[in-house]
Coordinates of C-alpha atoms in Angstrom, one line a residue:
Chain A
X620 CA 109.0 72.0 68.0
X621 CA 112.1 73.8 66.6
X622 CA 115.2 72.0 69.4
X623 CA 117.9 74.7 69.7
X624 CA 121.1 72.9 69.8
X625 CA 122.6 73.2 73.0
X626 CA 124.9 76.3 74.0
X627 CA 127.9 75.5 75.1
X628 CA 128.5 77.3 78.6
X629 CA 132.3 78.1 79.4
X630 CA 133.1 78.1 83.1
X631 CA 135.2 80.8 84.7
X632 CA 138.9 80.5 85.0
X633 CA 141.5 82.0 87.7
X634 CA 144.7 82.6 88.3
X635 CA 145.9 79.8 90.2
X636 CA 149.2 80.8 93.5
X637 CA 150.2 78.2 95.9
X638 CA 151.9 79.5 98.8
X639 CA 152.7 75.7 99.9
X640 CA 156.7 75.3 100.2
X641 CA 156.9 77.0 104.3
X642 CA 154.8 73.7 104.8
X643 CA 156.5 70.8 103.0
X644 CA 158.4 68.8 105.8
X645 CA 161.3 67.3 102.3
X646 CA 163.8 69.6 102.4
X647 CA 163.4 69.4 106.9
X648 CA 166.5 66.3 108.4
X649 CA 165.9 65.8 111.8
X650 CA 169.7 65.1 113.5
X651 CA 167.5 65.2 117.1
X652 CA 166.8 68.8 117.3
X653 CA 163.1 69.3 120.7
X654 CA 160.6 71.6 120.5
X655 CA 163.0 74.1 122.6
X656 CA 164.0 74.9 119.1
X657 CA 160.2 75.7 117.3
X658 CA 160.4 78.6 120.2
X659 CA 162.5 80.1 119.9
X660 CA 162.2 80.6 116.6
X661 CA 158.5 82.1 117.1
X662 CA 159.1 84.2 120.2
X663 CA 161.9 85.7 117.7
X664 CA 159.5 86.1 115.3
X665 CA 157.3 87.6 117.7
X666 CA 159.4 90.0 120.2
X667 CA 161.3 91.6 116.9
X668 CA 156.9 92.2 116.2
X669 CA 156.1 93.5 119.2
X670 CA 158.7 95.9 119.9
X671 CA 158.1 97.3 116.7
X672 CA 154.4 97.9 118.1
X673 CA 155.2 99.4 121.6
X674 CA 156.0 102.6 120.9
X675 CA 153.0 103.3 119.4
X676 CA 151.1 101.5 122.6
X677 CA 152.8 103.0 125.4
X678 CA 156.2 104.4 124.8
X679 CA 156.8 106.1 128.4
X680 CA 157.8 102.0 129.6
X681 CA 160.4 100.8 129.6
X682 CA 161.0 96.8 128.4
X683 CA 162.9 94.7 129.9
X684 CA 163.3 91.0 130.6
X685 CA 162.1 88.5 132.2
X686 CA 165.2 88.8 134.5
X687 CA 165.7 92.0 134.4
X688 CA 162.2 93.3 136.1
X689 CA 162.6 95.1 139.3
X690 CA 159.7 94.8 142.9
X691 CA 157.0 97.7 142.1
X692 CA 158.9 99.2 138.7
X693 CA 156.5 99.3 135.9
X694 CA 157.7 98.3 132.2
X695 CA 156.9 96.0 130.0
X696 CA 157.9 92.3 129.7
X697 CA 157.2 90.6 125.8
X698 CA 157.7 86.6 126.1
X699 CA 156.2 83.4 125.5
X700 CA 152.6 82.2 127.6
X701 CA 152.3 78.9 129.6
X702 CA 149.3 77.9 131.0
X703 CA 149.2 75.7 133.9
X704 CA 146.0 73.6 133.6
X705 CA 145.2 71.4 136.6
X706 CA 143.6 68.5 134.7
X707 CA 145.9 69.0 131.7
X708 CA 146.7 65.0 131.0
X709 CA 150.5 64.3 131.9
X710 CA 152.6 61.4 131.0
X711 CA 154.9 62.1 135.1
X712 CA 150.8 61.0 136.3
X713 CA 151.3 57.5 135.5
X714 CA 154.6 57.4 137.5
X715 CA 153.1 59.2 140.7
X716 CA 153.1 57.2 144.0
X717 CA 149.4 58.5 144.9
X718 CA 147.4 57.1 142.7
X719 CA 144.3 59.2 142.7
X720 CA 141.1 58.4 141.4
X721 CA 141.2 59.2 137.5
X722 CA 137.5 60.8 136.3
X723 CA 136.8 57.4 133.5
X724 CA 135.4 59.9 131.3
X725 CA 138.0 62.1 129.9
X726 CA 136.6 65.4 129.5
X727 CA 136.1 67.7 126.6
X728 CA 137.6 70.9 128.1
X729 CA 140.7 70.4 129.9
X730 CA 139.6 74.0 131.9
X731 CA 140.0 74.6 135.7
X732 CA 139.4 77.7 137.9
X733 CA 142.8 77.1 139.2
X734 CA 144.8 77.2 135.8
X735 CA 147.1 79.7 135.4
X736 CA 149.2 82.1 132.9
X737 CA 153.3 82.3 133.3
X738 CA 155.7 84.5 130.6
X739 CA 158.6 82.8 129.4
X740 CA 161.2 84.0 127.9
X741 CA 165.2 83.0 127.3
X742 CA 166.2 84.5 131.4
X743 CA 163.8 83.7 133.4
X744 CA 159.1 83.0 133.7
X745 CA 157.4 84.9 135.8
X746 CA 153.2 84.1 137.4
X747 CA 151.0 86.7 135.9
X748 CA 148.6 87.7 138.4
X749 CA 145.6 90.6 137.3
X750 CA 142.4 89.9 136.0
X751 CA 143.7 91.5 132.8
X752 CA 145.0 88.2 131.3
X753 CA 142.5 85.6 130.6
X754 CA 143.5 82.0 131.5
X755 CA 140.6 80.9 129.8
X756 CA 141.1 83.2 126.3
X757 CA 144.7 82.2 126.0
X758 CA 146.8 79.3 125.9
X759 CA 150.2 77.9 126.2
X760 CA 152.6 79.5 123.0
X761 CA 150.9 82.6 122.4
X762 CA 153.8 85.1 122.9
X763 CA 151.9 88.5 124.0
X764 CA 153.3 92.1 125.7
X765 CA 152.5 92.0 128.9
X766 CA 152.0 96.4 130.7
X767 CA 152.2 95.6 134.8
X768 CA 154.8 95.5 137.7
X769 CA 156.4 93.0 139.3
X770 CA 154.7 92.7 143.0
X771 CA 156.5 92.4 146.8
X772 CA 155.0 88.1 146.5
X773 CA 156.9 87.8 142.8
X774 CA 154.4 87.7 140.7
X775 CA 153.4 89.4 137.6
X776 CA 150.4 92.1 138.0
X777 CA 149.0 92.8 134.5
X778 CA 147.7 96.1 133.6
X779 CA 147.4 95.6 129.7
X780 CA 148.2 93.9 127.8
X781 CA 149.7 93.7 123.8
X782 CA 149.0 91.7 121.5
X783 CA 150.3 91.2 117.5
X784 CA 146.8 92.4 116.0
X785 CA 145.5 91.6 112.0
X786 CA 148.9 91.1 110.0
X787 CA 149.7 94.0 107.4
X788 CA 147.0 92.8 104.4
X789 CA 148.1 92.7 100.6
X790 CA 146.0 96.0 99.2
X791 CA 143.5 93.4 96.3
X792 CA 143.4 96.3 93.3
X793 CA 139.2 97.0 93.1
X794 CA 138.5 96.7 89.7
X795 CA 135.3 94.9 89.0
X796 CA 134.5 91.6 89.3
X797 CA 132.3 89.4 87.8
X798 CA 130.5 86.6 89.9
X799 CA 132.9 83.9 90.8
X800 CA 131.8 80.6 93.7
X801 CA 134.7 79.1 95.2
X802 CA 133.3 76.0 96.8
X803 CA 134.7 74.6 100.2
X804 CA 133.5 71.7 101.8
X805 CA 135.5 69.3 104.6
X806 CA 134.5 66.2 106.2
X807 CA 132.8 63.8 103.6
X808 CA 134.5 60.7 106.1
X809 CA 133.3 58.3 102.8
X810 CA 133.7 54.5 104.2
X811 CA 132.0 56.0 106.9
X812 CA 128.6 54.5 108.1
X813 CA 127.1 57.9 108.5
X814 CA 128.0 58.9 105.6
X815 CA 125.5 59.2 102.9
X816 CA 126.7 58.4 99.3
X817 CA 124.6 60.0 97.1
X818 CA 124.6 63.3 99.2
X819 CA 128.3 63.9 97.9
X820 CA 126.9 62.3 94.3
X821 CA 124.3 65.5 94.4
X822 CA 127.1 67.7 95.0
X823 CA 129.6 66.4 92.8
X824 CA 127.0 66.0 89.8
X825 CA 126.0 69.7 90.9
X826 CA 128.7 71.4 90.4
X827 CA 129.7 69.9 87.5
X828 CA 126.5 71.1 85.5
X829 CA 124.7 67.7 85.3
X830 CA 121.9 68.7 87.2
X831 CA 119.6 71.6 86.8
X832 CA 117.8 73.5 83.6
X833 CA 120.0 75.5 81.3
X834 CA 120.1 79.0 84.4
X835 CA 120.8 76.9 87.4
X836 CA 123.8 75.7 84.9
X837 CA 124.4 79.2 84.0
X838 CA 125.3 79.9 87.9
X839 CA 127.5 76.7 88.2
X840 CA 129.3 77.9 85.1
X841 CA 130.7 81.0 87.6
X842 CA 131.9 78.1 90.5
X843 CA 136.1 77.9 89.5
X844 CA 137.7 75.5 92.4
X845 CA 136.8 73.2 94.9
X846 CA 138.6 72.6 98.0
X847 CA 138.0 69.9 100.2
X848 CA 139.1 70.6 103.9
X849 CA 140.2 67.2 105.0
X850 CA 138.8 64.1 106.3
X851 CA 137.9 62.8 103.2
X852 CA 137.6 59.5 104.1
X853 CA 137.6 57.2 107.5
X854 CA 138.2 53.6 107.7
X855 CA 136.8 51.9 110.3
X856 CA 138.3 51.6 113.3
X857 CA 138.0 47.3 113.5
X858 CA 140.4 46.6 110.6
X859 CA 143.3 49.5 112.0
X860 CA 144.0 47.3 114.8
X861 CA 147.1 46.2 114.4
X862 CA 146.2 42.5 113.2
X863 CA 147.4 40.6 109.8
X864 CA 144.4 41.7 107.1
X865 CA 142.6 38.5 105.5
X866 CA 142.5 39.2 102.0
X867 CA 138.8 40.2 101.8
X868 CA 139.7 42.2 105.2
X869 CA 142.4 43.9 102.5
X870 CA 140.0 45.4 100.1
X871 CA 137.2 46.7 102.9
X872 CA 140.8 49.0 103.2
X873 CA 140.9 50.0 100.2
X874 CA 137.2 51.0 98.9
X875 CA 137.5 54.3 100.3
X876 CA 139.5 55.5 98.5
X877 CA 138.8 54.0 94.9
X878 CA 134.5 55.4 95.9
X879 CA 136.3 59.2 96.5
X880 CA 138.8 58.6 93.7
X881 CA 135.5 57.7 91.6
X882 CA 134.6 61.3 92.5
X883 CA 137.6 62.8 92.4
X884 CA 137.5 62.4 88.7
X885 CA 134.0 63.4 88.1
X886 CA 135.1 66.8 89.7
X887 CA 138.6 66.9 88.5
X888 CA 137.5 66.9 85.5
X889 CA 135.4 69.7 85.0
X890 CA 136.9 71.9 87.8
X891 CA 139.9 73.0 88.9
X892 CA 140.2 70.8 93.2
X893 CA 142.5 71.3 96.4
X894 CA 142.3 68.6 98.5
X895 CA 144.1 68.5 102.0
X896 CA 144.6 66.4 104.5
X897 CA 142.9 66.1 108.3
X898 CA 143.7 64.2 110.6
X899 CA 141.0 60.5 110.0
X900 CA 143.4 61.1 106.4
X901 CA 146.2 58.5 105.5
X902 CA 148.7 61.2 106.3
X903 CA 151.5 62.5 108.7
X904 CA 149.6 62.8 112.1
X905 CA 151.2 66.3 113.4
X906 CA 151.7 69.6 111.4
X907 CA 152.2 70.3 109.1
X908 CA 150.6 67.0 107.4
X909 CA 151.6 66.3 104.2
X910 CA 150.3 66.1 100.8
X911 CA 148.2 63.0 100.7
X912 CA 150.3 60.8 98.2
X913 CA 149.3 60.7 94.8
X914 CA 148.7 57.0 94.2
X915 CA 145.7 56.8 96.4
X916 CA 144.3 58.8 93.6
X917 CA 144.9 56.7 90.6
X918 CA 142.0 58.1 88.7
X919 CA 142.0 62.0 88.9
X920 CA 145.9 62.0 89.7
X921 CA 146.2 62.0 86.4
X922 CA 144.2 65.4 86.0
X923 CA 146.2 68.8 86.6
X924 CA 143.4 70.6 87.2
X925 CA 143.7 68.1 90.9
X926 CA 146.7 69.2 93.6
X927 CA 146.8 67.8 97.0
X928 CA 147.5 69.9 99.6
X929 CA 149.3 70.0 102.2
X930 CA 147.4 71.1 106.1
X931 CA 148.1 73.8 106.8
X932 CA 146.8 75.5 103.6
X933 CA 147.3 78.8 101.7
X934 CA 147.5 80.0 98.6
X935 CA 145.9 82.9 95.9
X936 CA 142.8 83.0 93.5
X937 CA 142.9 85.6 91.3
X938 CA 144.9 87.3 94.3
X939 CA 142.7 86.9 97.0
X940 CA 144.4 84.9 99.5
X941 CA 143.3 82.3 101.1
X942 CA 144.5 80.4 104.2
X943 CA 142.7 77.4 106.5
X944 CA 143.4 74.2 107.5
X945 CA 140.7 71.1 108.3
X946 CA 140.3 71.7 112.0
X947 CA 143.3 70.9 113.8
X948 CA 144.0 73.9 115.4
X949 CA 140.9 74.8 116.4
X950 CA 140.0 71.8 117.7
X951 CA 142.6 71.5 120.2
X952 CA 142.2 75.2 121.2
X953 CA 138.3 74.1 121.8
X954 CA 139.8 71.6 124.7
X955 CA 142.2 74.2 126.0
X956 CA 140.2 77.4 126.0
X957 CA 136.9 78.8 126.0
X958 CA 134.9 81.3 123.2
X959 CA 131.1 81.3 122.4
X960 CA 131.4 80.4 119.2
X961 CA 134.5 79.0 116.7
X962 CA 135.1 81.6 115.1
X963 CA 136.1 83.3 117.8
X964 CA 139.1 80.7 118.3
X965 CA 139.0 81.9 114.5
X966 CA 139.9 85.4 115.0
X967 CA 141.9 85.2 118.5
X968 CA 144.6 83.1 116.0
X969 CA 144.8 85.7 113.6
X970 CA 144.6 88.5 116.3
X971 CA 148.2 86.4 118.3
X972 CA 149.5 86.1 113.7
X973 CA 149.2 82.2 114.3
X974 CA 147.9 79.7 113.2
X975 CA 148.1 77.3 115.5
X976 CA 149.9 78.7 119.4
X977 CA 149.2 75.5 121.3
X978 CA 151.7 72.6 118.7
X979 CA 154.0 71.5 119.8
X980 CA 152.8 70.9 123.2
X981 CA 149.4 69.7 122.7
X982 CA 148.9 69.7 119.2
X983 CA 152.0 67.6 117.3
X984 CA 154.0 69.0 115.6
X985 CA 156.9 68.7 113.6
X986 CA 160.5 70.0 115.2
X987 CA 161.7 72.8 112.7
X988 CA 165.4 74.8 114.2
X989 CA 164.9 77.9 111.8
X990 CA 161.4 78.8 112.0
X991 CA 158.7 78.7 113.2
X992 CA 155.9 77.8 109.3
X993 CA 152.4 78.3 111.4
X994 CA 153.8 81.8 111.5
X995 CA 150.9 84.6 109.7
X996 CA 152.6 87.6 108.1
X997 CA 150.4 88.4 105.9
X998 CA 146.9 88.7 106.0
X999 CA 144.5 86.7 104.6
X1000 CA 141.4 87.6 102.9
X1001 CA 139.4 84.9 103.1
X1002 CA 140.5 82.1 106.8
X1003 CA 138.2 79.3 107.1
X1004 CA 138.9 76.3 108.9
X1005 CA 137.2 72.7 108.6
X1006 CA 135.4 69.5 110.1
X1007 CA 133.7 71.9 112.0
X1008 CA 129.9 71.5 114.1
X1009 CA 128.0 73.5 111.9
X1010 CA 128.3 75.9 109.6
X1011 CA 129.0 80.2 110.6
X1012 CA 130.7 83.0 108.9
X1013 CA 132.2 86.4 110.2
X1014 CA 133.2 89.2 108.8
X1015 CA 136.5 90.8 111.1
X1016 CA 138.5 94.6 109.8
X1017 CA 141.4 94.8 111.4
X1018 CA 143.2 98.1 112.6
X1019 CA 144.9 98.5 109.7
X1020 CA 141.8 98.6 107.1
X1021 CA 142.4 94.8 107.0
X1022 CA 139.6 92.5 106.1
X1023 CA 138.5 89.1 106.2
X1024 CA 136.5 86.5 105.5
X1025 CA 136.3 83.8 108.4
X1026 CA 134.5 80.9 107.6
X1027 CA 133.7 77.6 110.2
X1028 CA 133.1 74.8 107.3
X1029 CA 130.7 71.8 109.1
X1030 CA 131.5 68.5 107.8
X1031 CA 129.4 67.3 105.5
X1032 CA 128.6 63.9 105.9
X1033 CA 126.4 64.9 109.3
X1034 CA 125.1 68.4 107.9
X1035 CA 125.5 68.2 103.6
X1036 CA 126.3 71.5 104.1
X1037 CA 129.0 73.1 101.9
X1038 CA 129.6 76.2 101.1
X1039 CA 129.8 79.1 98.5
X1040 CA 132.3 82.2 98.4
X1041 CA 131.5 84.8 96.1
X1042 CA 135.2 86.1 95.0
X1043 CA 133.7 89.4 94.3
X1044 CA 132.5 90.8 97.7
X1045 CA 133.8 87.6 99.7
X1046 CA 129.8 87.6 100.5
X1047 CA 129.6 83.4 101.2
X1048 CA 126.4 81.3 101.9
X1049 CA 125.7 77.4 102.4
X1050 CA 125.0 74.8 100.0
X1051 CA 122.8 72.4 101.3
X1052 CA 122.2 68.6 99.8
X1053 CA 119.5 66.3 101.2
X1054 CA 118.3 63.7 100.7
X1055 CA 115.4 62.8 103.0
X1056 CA 111.7 63.3 101.5
X1057 CA 109.4 64.8 104.1
X1058 CA 106.3 63.1 103.9
Chain B
X1176 CA 177.2 58.2 144.0
X1177 CA 181.2 57.1 144.1
X1178 CA 182.6 54.5 146.2
X1179 CA 185.8 56.1 148.1
X1180 CA 188.9 54.9 146.1
X1181 CA 191.1 53.0 147.4
X1182 CA 193.5 55.4 145.7
X1183 CA 192.5 58.2 146.6
X1184 CA 194.9 59.8 143.3
X1185 CA 193.6 57.7 141.0
X1186 CA 189.7 59.1 142.5
X1187 CA 189.8 62.5 141.9
X1188 CA 190.8 64.1 138.6
X1189 CA 194.7 65.7 138.7
X1190 CA 195.1 69.2 138.2
X1191 CA 197.0 69.9 134.6
X1192 CA 199.7 71.4 134.5
X1193 CA 198.1 75.2 132.1
X1194 CA 195.8 77.1 134.1
X1195 CA 192.9 76.4 132.3
X1196 CA 190.1 75.3 135.1
X1197 CA 189.5 71.5 134.2
X1198 CA 186.1 70.7 133.8
X1199 CA 185.9 67.3 136.0
X1200 CA 182.3 66.6 137.4
X1201 CA 181.8 63.5 134.6
X1202 CA 185.3 62.5 136.2
X1203 CA 183.9 62.2 139.6
X1204 CA 181.7 59.4 138.3
X1205 CA 184.9 57.1 137.1
X1206 CA 185.6 54.4 138.9
X1207 CA 188.8 54.1 141.8
X1208 CA 190.8 51.5 139.1
X1209 CA 192.2 53.3 135.7
X1210 CA 193.6 50.6 134.6
X1211 CA 190.3 48.8 134.1
X1212 CA 188.7 50.7 130.4
X1213 CA 188.0 54.0 130.4
X1214 CA 184.0 55.2 131.4
X1215 CA 181.4 56.0 128.6
X1216 CA 181.7 59.7 129.1
X1217 CA 185.7 59.2 127.9
X1218 CA 184.8 57.9 124.9
X1219 CA 183.4 60.6 122.9
X1220 CA 181.9 60.4 119.4
X1221 CA 184.3 57.6 116.9
X1222 CA 185.5 55.9 119.7
X1223 CA 188.8 57.7 120.0
X1224 CA 189.8 58.6 124.5
X1225 CA 188.4 61.8 125.2
X1226 CA 191.3 61.8 127.1
X1227 CA 192.5 65.4 125.9
X1228 CA 189.8 66.8 128.3
X1229 CA 188.0 70.0 126.1
X1230 CA 190.9 72.2 126.3
X1231 CA 191.9 74.1 123.9
X1232 CA 191.2 77.8 123.5
X1233 CA 188.8 77.4 120.6
X1234 CA 186.8 74.9 122.4
X1235 CA 186.7 77.3 125.1
X1236 CA 185.4 79.9 121.9
X1237 CA 182.6 77.3 120.9
X1238 CA 181.8 76.7 124.7
X1239 CA 181.2 80.2 125.5
X1240 CA 179.4 80.8 122.0
X1241 CA 177.3 77.4 122.4
X1242 CA 175.9 78.8 126.4
X1243 CA 175.2 82.6 125.0
X1244 CA 171.3 82.3 125.5
X1245 CA 170.5 85.5 122.2
X1246 CA 171.5 83.0 119.9
X1247 CA 168.7 80.0 120.3
X1248 CA 168.5 76.8 122.9
X1249 CA 172.1 74.4 121.4
X1250 CA 171.0 70.8 121.9
X1251 CA 169.9 69.1 119.1
X1252 CA 171.4 71.1 116.1
X1253 CA 174.9 71.3 115.0
X1254 CA 176.6 74.7 115.9
X1255 CA 177.2 75.7 112.5
X1256 CA 173.6 75.3 112.0
X1257 CA 173.1 77.4 115.0
X1258 CA 175.8 79.8 113.9
X1259 CA 173.9 80.1 110.1
X1260 CA 170.4 80.1 112.3
X1261 CA 172.0 83.6 113.9
X1262 CA 173.2 84.8 110.9
X1263 CA 169.9 84.4 108.7
X1264 CA 168.0 85.7 112.0
X1265 CA 169.4 89.8 112.2
X1266 CA 171.2 88.5 115.7
X1267 CA 175.0 89.3 114.5
X1268 CA 176.9 86.5 116.3
X1269 CA 180.7 86.7 115.8
X1270 CA 181.9 86.3 112.7
X1271 CA 185.6 84.6 114.0
X1272 CA 182.9 81.6 115.8
X1273 CA 181.9 80.6 112.3
X1274 CA 185.5 81.0 110.6
X1275 CA 187.0 78.7 114.4
X1276 CA 183.9 76.1 112.1
X1277 CA 184.9 76.5 109.1
X1278 CA 188.0 75.2 110.1
X1279 CA 188.5 71.0 110.2
X1280 CA 189.2 70.0 113.6
X1281 CA 187.0 71.2 116.9
X1282 CA 183.5 69.3 118.0
X1283 CA 180.4 70.4 115.7
X1284 CA 177.8 69.4 118.0
X1285 CA 177.3 71.7 121.3
X1286 CA 179.2 70.5 124.1
X1287 CA 176.7 69.1 125.5
X1288 CA 175.8 66.8 122.4
X1289 CA 175.7 63.4 124.3
X1290 CA 175.7 64.0 126.9
X1291 CA 171.8 64.8 127.7

């Protein structure tokens, strides 16, 4: 039998551009500022944008500030929404004289039918009425333009609402592309009791081309990039009690990282990878989360294919723009509003042109003074969120021909599902890894 | 509430000889006798006594800049940084504010600094 010498399969390459400087806070200096500064920056930027969109929407109506509202006159006002929620936990409840019986179980969602919306700008605030603006859809921090009039009760009756809509998208040259795939995964949770090391090892072996025959390896050679969208490790709460650790416990603290580093070294030796911090990773709590320290990855950080990135993360591969987070922004929207599908939340943040509208109200955020880094000024081609319950995807079309692929990446430790995206046509499908043998 | 002073003239701030109004709300909380050390509100940053009571024309102009809502909140951000931010956002802040701030001898922080 002839033994053929094996062909070397070359992995395809892409160009990579990072847009992460916007989310880095090394240059920021804290001088005692409050969150009013970031709200001002947000309102200023969004209001200028909405003023430019108002003539195409309803050009015959006057635009005024909230303090300039006159009773009975139809006009357009622009401001930041504030949602008053009865069930939202408030620090002042601890100090209130009447101690009502607090529910023992904290609700996952703080919505109530008595919630109402208020619109604010620098001059004042006005309560919003009418049925057009539903408090179950909107959250605090969204900037919108409203058409309506003030009633005698002092409430602004809303007749129509204008959101900023999808941002402009840079045209991608339609050159005939070849199939190139990006793998998106999140929620590896190494170190948790529910993570299965064999499952992750299967993923690593598959991506690096150690599994399968030549045909499968040929398909895998078209995978050009891996993005890990947060929650790569999970440290058990028992260790983090604030007590001094015995030396045997100290190794328990670093075990998850050693395991992760071994796996990432195998991956980094094979293809470029981006790792983002998540809510359970050792990074700062408030958004934007800063990149995980390279000292955590002594093996993999030596490769130039290894990139530690911020959360949220924005980058371009072969001129296709990716934007995504590790899930804290969508999880916060889930607590304070409702939708049929997580992808609805994702689409809303895109139409509001803001990655995390509830920051800094209920989501931790750095108090920027001169800008709001979560404003989306250029429409991505791929918009993803990590650490969700299940895999989901949708193609969203904008009014000016924008097209965005929304992806909800499930937690790998629970589902064993990673997402494979084809950069040629932005189609994606799920890569499922299982280790149970059905009998 | 402050207790009534034995010496009523020492309790209420005297009107200054120049015509500008004095912002005396903070001084109304001062203790009656003026011979004891000045209350903390009067001691500005750096330890020197803030007896001049705020007013020259330049400070007045800067306070108007602080109070102008169009340039955003003034608390927690130095005046020059707020001016530069307003300039970068295209809000056209008056150029004279920048020249006053760049010359020394004016307070870099807004009027609410240290008081809120």
